[in-house]
Every structure is written in structure tokens, then in C-alpha cells.
mmCIF file of C-alpha atoms in Angstrom:
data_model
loop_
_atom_site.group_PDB
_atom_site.id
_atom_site.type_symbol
_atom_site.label_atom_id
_atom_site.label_comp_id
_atom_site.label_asym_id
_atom_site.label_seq_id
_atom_site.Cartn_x
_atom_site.Cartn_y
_atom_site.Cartn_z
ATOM 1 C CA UNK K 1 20.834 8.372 26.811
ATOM 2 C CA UNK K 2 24.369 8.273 25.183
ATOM 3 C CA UNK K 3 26.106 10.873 23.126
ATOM 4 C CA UNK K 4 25.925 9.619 19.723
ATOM 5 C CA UNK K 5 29.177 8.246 18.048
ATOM 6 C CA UNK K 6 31.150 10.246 15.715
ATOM 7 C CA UNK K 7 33.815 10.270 13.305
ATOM 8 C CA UNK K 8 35.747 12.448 11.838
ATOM 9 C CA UNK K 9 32.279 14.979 10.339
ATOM 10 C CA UNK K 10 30.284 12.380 10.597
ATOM 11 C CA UNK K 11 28.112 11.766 13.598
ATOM 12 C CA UNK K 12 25.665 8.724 14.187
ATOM 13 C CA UNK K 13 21.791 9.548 13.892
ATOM 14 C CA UNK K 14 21.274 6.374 15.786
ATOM 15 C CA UNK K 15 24.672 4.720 18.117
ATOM 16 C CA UNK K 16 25.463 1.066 16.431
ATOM 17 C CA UNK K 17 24.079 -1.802 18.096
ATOM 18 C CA UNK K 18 27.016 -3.408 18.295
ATOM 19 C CA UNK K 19 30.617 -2.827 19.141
ATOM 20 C CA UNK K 20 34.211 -4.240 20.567
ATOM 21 C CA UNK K 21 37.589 -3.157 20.279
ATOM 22 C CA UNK K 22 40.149 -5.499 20.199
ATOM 23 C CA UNK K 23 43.346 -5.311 21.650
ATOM 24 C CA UNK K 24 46.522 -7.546 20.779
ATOM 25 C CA UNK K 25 50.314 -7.764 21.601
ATOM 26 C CA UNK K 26 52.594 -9.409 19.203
ATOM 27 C CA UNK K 27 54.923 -11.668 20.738
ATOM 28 C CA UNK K 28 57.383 -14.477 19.229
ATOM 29 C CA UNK K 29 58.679 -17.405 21.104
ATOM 30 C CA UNK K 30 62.366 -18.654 20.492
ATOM 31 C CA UNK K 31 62.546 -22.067 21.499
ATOM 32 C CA UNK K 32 65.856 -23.420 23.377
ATOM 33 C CA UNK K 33 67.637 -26.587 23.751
ATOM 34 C CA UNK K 34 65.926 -28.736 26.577
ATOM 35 C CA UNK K 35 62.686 -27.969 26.119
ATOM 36 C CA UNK K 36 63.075 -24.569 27.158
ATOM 37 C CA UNK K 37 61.277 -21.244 25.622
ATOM 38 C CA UNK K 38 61.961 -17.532 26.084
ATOM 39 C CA UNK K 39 59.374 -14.978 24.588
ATOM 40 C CA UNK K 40 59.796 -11.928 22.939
ATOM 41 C CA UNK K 41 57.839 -8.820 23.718
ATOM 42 C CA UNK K 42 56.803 -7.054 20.136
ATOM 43 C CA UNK K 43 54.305 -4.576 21.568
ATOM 44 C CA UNK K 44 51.016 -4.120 21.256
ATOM 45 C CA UNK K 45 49.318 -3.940 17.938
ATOM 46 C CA UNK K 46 46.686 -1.249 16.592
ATOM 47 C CA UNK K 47 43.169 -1.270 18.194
ATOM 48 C CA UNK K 48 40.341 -3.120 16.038
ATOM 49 C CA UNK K 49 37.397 -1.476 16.932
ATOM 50 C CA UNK K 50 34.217 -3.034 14.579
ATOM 51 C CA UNK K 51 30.475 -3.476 15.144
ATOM 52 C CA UNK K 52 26.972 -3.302 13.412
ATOM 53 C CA UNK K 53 23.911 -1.098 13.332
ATOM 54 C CA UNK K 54 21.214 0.223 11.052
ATOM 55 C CA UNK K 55 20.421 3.667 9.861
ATOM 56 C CA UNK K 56 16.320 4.266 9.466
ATOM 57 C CA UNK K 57 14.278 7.085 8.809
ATOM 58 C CA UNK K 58 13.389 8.519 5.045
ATOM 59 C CA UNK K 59 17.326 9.284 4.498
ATOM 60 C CA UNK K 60 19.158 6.251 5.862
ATOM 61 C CA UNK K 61 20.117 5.347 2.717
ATOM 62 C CA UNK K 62 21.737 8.590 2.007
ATOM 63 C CA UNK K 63 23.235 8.702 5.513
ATOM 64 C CA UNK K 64 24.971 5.207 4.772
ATOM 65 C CA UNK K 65 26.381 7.114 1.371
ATOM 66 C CA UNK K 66 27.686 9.881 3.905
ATOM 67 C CA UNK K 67 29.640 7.385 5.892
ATOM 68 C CA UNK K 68 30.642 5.195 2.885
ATOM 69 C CA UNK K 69 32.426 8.517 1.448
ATOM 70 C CA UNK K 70 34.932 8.406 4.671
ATOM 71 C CA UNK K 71 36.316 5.440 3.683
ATOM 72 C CA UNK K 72 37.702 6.536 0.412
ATOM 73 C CA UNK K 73 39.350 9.125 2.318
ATOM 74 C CA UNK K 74 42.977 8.657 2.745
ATOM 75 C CA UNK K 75 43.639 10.780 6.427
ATOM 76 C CA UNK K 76 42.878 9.062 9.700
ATOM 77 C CA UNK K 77 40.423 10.791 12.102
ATOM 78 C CA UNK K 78 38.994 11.088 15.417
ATOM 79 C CA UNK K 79 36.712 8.116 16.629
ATOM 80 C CA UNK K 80 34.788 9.386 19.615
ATOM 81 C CA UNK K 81 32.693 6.818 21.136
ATOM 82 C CA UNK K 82 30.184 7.646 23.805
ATOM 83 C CA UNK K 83 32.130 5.202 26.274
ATOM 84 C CA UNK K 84 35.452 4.202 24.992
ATOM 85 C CA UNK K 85 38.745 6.179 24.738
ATOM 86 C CA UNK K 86 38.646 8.360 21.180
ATOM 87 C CA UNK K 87 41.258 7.458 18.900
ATOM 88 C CA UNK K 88 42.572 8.455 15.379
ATOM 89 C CA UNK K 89 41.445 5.761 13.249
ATOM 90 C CA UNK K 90 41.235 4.679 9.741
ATOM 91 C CA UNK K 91 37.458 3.924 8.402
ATOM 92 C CA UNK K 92 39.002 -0.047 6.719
ATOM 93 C CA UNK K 93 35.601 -1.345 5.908
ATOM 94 C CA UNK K 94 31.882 -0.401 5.712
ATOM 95 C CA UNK K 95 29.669 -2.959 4.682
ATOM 96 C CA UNK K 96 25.721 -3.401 3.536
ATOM 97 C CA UNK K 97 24.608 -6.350 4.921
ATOM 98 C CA UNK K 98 20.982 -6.351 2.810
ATOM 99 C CA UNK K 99 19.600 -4.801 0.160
ATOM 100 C CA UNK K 100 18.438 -1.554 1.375
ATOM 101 C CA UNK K 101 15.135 -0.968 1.678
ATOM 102 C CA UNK K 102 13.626 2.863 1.293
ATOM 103 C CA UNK K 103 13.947 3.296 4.920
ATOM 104 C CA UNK K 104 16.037 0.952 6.407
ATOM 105 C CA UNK K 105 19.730 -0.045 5.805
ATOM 106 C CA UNK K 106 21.708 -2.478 7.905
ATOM 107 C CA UNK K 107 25.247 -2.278 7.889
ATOM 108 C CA UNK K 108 28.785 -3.269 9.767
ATOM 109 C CA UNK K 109 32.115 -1.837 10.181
ATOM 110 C CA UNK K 110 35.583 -1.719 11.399
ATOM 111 C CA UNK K 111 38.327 1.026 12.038
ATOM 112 C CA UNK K 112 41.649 0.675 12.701
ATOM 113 C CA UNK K 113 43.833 2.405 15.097
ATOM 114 C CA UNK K 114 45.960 4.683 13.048
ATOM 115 C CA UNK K 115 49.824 4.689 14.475
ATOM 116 C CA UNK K 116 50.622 8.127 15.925
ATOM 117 C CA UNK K 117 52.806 9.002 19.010
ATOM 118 C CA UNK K 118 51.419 7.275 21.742
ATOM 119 C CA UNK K 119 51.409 3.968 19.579
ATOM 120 C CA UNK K 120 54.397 4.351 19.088
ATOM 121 C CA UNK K 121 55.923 4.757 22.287
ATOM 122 C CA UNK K 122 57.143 8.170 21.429
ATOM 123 C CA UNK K 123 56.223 11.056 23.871
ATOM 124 C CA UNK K 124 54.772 8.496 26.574
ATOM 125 C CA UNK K 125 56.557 10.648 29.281
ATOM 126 C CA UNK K 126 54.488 13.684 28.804
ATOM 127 C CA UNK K 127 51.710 11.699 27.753
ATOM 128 C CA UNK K 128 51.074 9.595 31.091
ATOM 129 C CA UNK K 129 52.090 9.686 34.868
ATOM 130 C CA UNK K 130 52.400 6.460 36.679
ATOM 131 C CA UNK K 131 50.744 6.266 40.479
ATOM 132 C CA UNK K 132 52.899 6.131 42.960
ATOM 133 C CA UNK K 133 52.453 4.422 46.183
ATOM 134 C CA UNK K 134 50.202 6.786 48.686
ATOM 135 C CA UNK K 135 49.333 8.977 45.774
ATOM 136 C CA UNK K 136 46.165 10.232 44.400
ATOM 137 C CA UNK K 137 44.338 11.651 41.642
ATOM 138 C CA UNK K 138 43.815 14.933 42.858
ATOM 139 C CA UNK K 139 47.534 14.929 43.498
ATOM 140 C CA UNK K 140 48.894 13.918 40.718
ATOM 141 C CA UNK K 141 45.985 16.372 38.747
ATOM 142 C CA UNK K 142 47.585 18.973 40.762
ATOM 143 C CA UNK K 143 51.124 18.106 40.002
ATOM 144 C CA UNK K 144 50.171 18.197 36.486
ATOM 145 C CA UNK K 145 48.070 21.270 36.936
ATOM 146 C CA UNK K 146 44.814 20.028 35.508
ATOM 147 C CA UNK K 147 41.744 19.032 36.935
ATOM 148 C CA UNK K 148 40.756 15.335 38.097
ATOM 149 C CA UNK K 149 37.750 15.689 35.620
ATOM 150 C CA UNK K 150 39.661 16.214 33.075
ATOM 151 C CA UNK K 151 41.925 13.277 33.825
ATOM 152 C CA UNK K 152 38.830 11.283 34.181
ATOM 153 C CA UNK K 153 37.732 12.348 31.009
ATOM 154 C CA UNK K 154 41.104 11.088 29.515
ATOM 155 C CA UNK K 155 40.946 8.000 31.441
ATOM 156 C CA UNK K 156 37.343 6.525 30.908
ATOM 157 C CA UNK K 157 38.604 3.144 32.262
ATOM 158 C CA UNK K 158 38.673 5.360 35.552
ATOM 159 C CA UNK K 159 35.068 4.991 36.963
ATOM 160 C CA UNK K 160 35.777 7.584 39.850
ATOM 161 C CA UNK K 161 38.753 9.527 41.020
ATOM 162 C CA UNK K 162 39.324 6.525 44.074
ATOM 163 C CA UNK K 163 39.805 3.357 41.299
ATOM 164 C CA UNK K 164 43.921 4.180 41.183
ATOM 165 C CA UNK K 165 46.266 2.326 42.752
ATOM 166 C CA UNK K 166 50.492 2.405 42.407
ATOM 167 C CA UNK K 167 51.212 1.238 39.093
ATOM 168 C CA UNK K 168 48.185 2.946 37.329
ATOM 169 C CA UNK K 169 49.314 4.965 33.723
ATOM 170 C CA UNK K 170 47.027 7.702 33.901
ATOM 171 C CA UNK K 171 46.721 9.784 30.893
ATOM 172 C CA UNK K 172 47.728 13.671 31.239
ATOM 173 C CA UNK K 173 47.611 14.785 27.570
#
């Protein structure tokens, strides 16, 4: 079973049934004489992440109310899902999508990525380390004096300390 989804104080009785995360890069594209293009890289854009699910039980109603109160609040927090990356996210939009019944209320929403350092590009040298040919995990997790679990756990995209290769941006902080 998964660890439940949280945000900020607020932590799922039930995971959603649903969710994706979208990821974008703006780019614009100058055309030239001749047919010709060049395109501009923008960077990336903030993280959608959105889904559905339904809280049950005698108090889903007031558990819905519980969540709905986070998204008057005016602070990012912490998204922690069970087997994505946690981010700091604004809570955009909760919605009901029925009239709740006394023990049943089905509902959707989306969070966006709130900009902080690493969105911005500042601080990406002491955030990540980028594999070098012949290197490994445990060496670089020893260069950086932490543990290859706990780069794993900052790196859930890395399914076992063997799936780098030169290039990866491993996350150190």
C-alpha cells in the first residue's frame, strides 16, 4: 500500500484516483528570411500537477471543507506524493464535482508549482551534480557525503542506484 498524499497539514484519508503532472518549456520561434527558423529556449514552466478522487466515510464532507480551507491560503506548501518528487505548490483549484451526498463527495484538483530556487535556476550548483563518465552513485554520494538512499530518495525517477549514466542531474539537496 502507498503512503497517503499530503499537503501542507493536510494528509489524504484515501490517495486520489487520479493524477499527472505536467511539464512544459516555453519556447518562441523567430522566423528568418528563406524559409529559415531559429528557436528560442524560455525555460521550463511551473509543474501542473491535477487529478480526481473522492473522500467517503461519515466525515468526507467535512474532510473536503478541510482541504477547501488550503486554498484560501495565500503561502505555497509542500506536496508530497507517495511516488512523485515533493514540491512547494500552490492549492489553484478544488472542485465538487456532485452534490455531496452524507457520505460521499467526489472532487478534482490542481496545484501549481510555486517558483522558488531551483525553478529558478538559482542555486542549481549546490542543488545537483551531473554524472560523469565512469562514475557512480555511491561515488558521487560519497563525494557529496550523503548516502545513495538518500539520493534515491531525492531522485525518485532513480529506480535503483545502477539507472545513471554520464549526463544524469542527480539531486544532492
Amino acid at each position: 500500500m502507498l503512503p497517503a498524499m499530503q499537503y501542507k497539514t493536510f494528509v489524504w484519508p484515501h490517495n486520489p484516483k487520479i493524477y499527472s503532472i505536467s511539464f512544459s518549456r516555453r519556447t518562441v520561434i523567430h522566423k528568418q528570411p528563406f524559409g529559415s527558423y531559429c528557436v528560442e529556449d524560455l525555460g521550463r514552466d511551473c509543474r501542473i500537477m491535477e487529478g480526481s478522487g473522492e473522500f467517503y466515510g461519515a466525515d468526507a464532507y467535512s474532510t473536503f471543507r478541510t482541504l477547501a480551507c488550503l486554498a484560501y491560503e495565500q503561502t505555497p506548501g509542500l506536496l508530497i506524493h507517495p511516488l512523485w518528487q515533493s514540491s512547494s505548490a500552490y492549492l489553484t483549484e478544488l472542485k465538487l464535482l456532485q452534490e455531496p451526498g452524507e457520505n460521499h463527495v467526489l472532487y478534482s484538483f490542481r496545484f501549481t508549482e510555486a517558483p522558488d530556487a531551483e525553478t529558478k535556476g538559482v542555486g542549481d550548483a549546490e542543488n545537483y551534480a551531473t554524472v560523469s563518465e565512469g562514475d557512480t552513485l555511491w561515488a558521487l554520494a560519497a563525494r557529496q557525503g550523503r548516502s545513495v538512499q538518500s539520493l534515491l530518495a531525492l531522485n525518485p525517477a532513480l529506480y535503483s542506484a545502477n539507472a545513471v549514466t554520464p549526463g544524469t542531474r542527480v539531486r544532492i539537496s
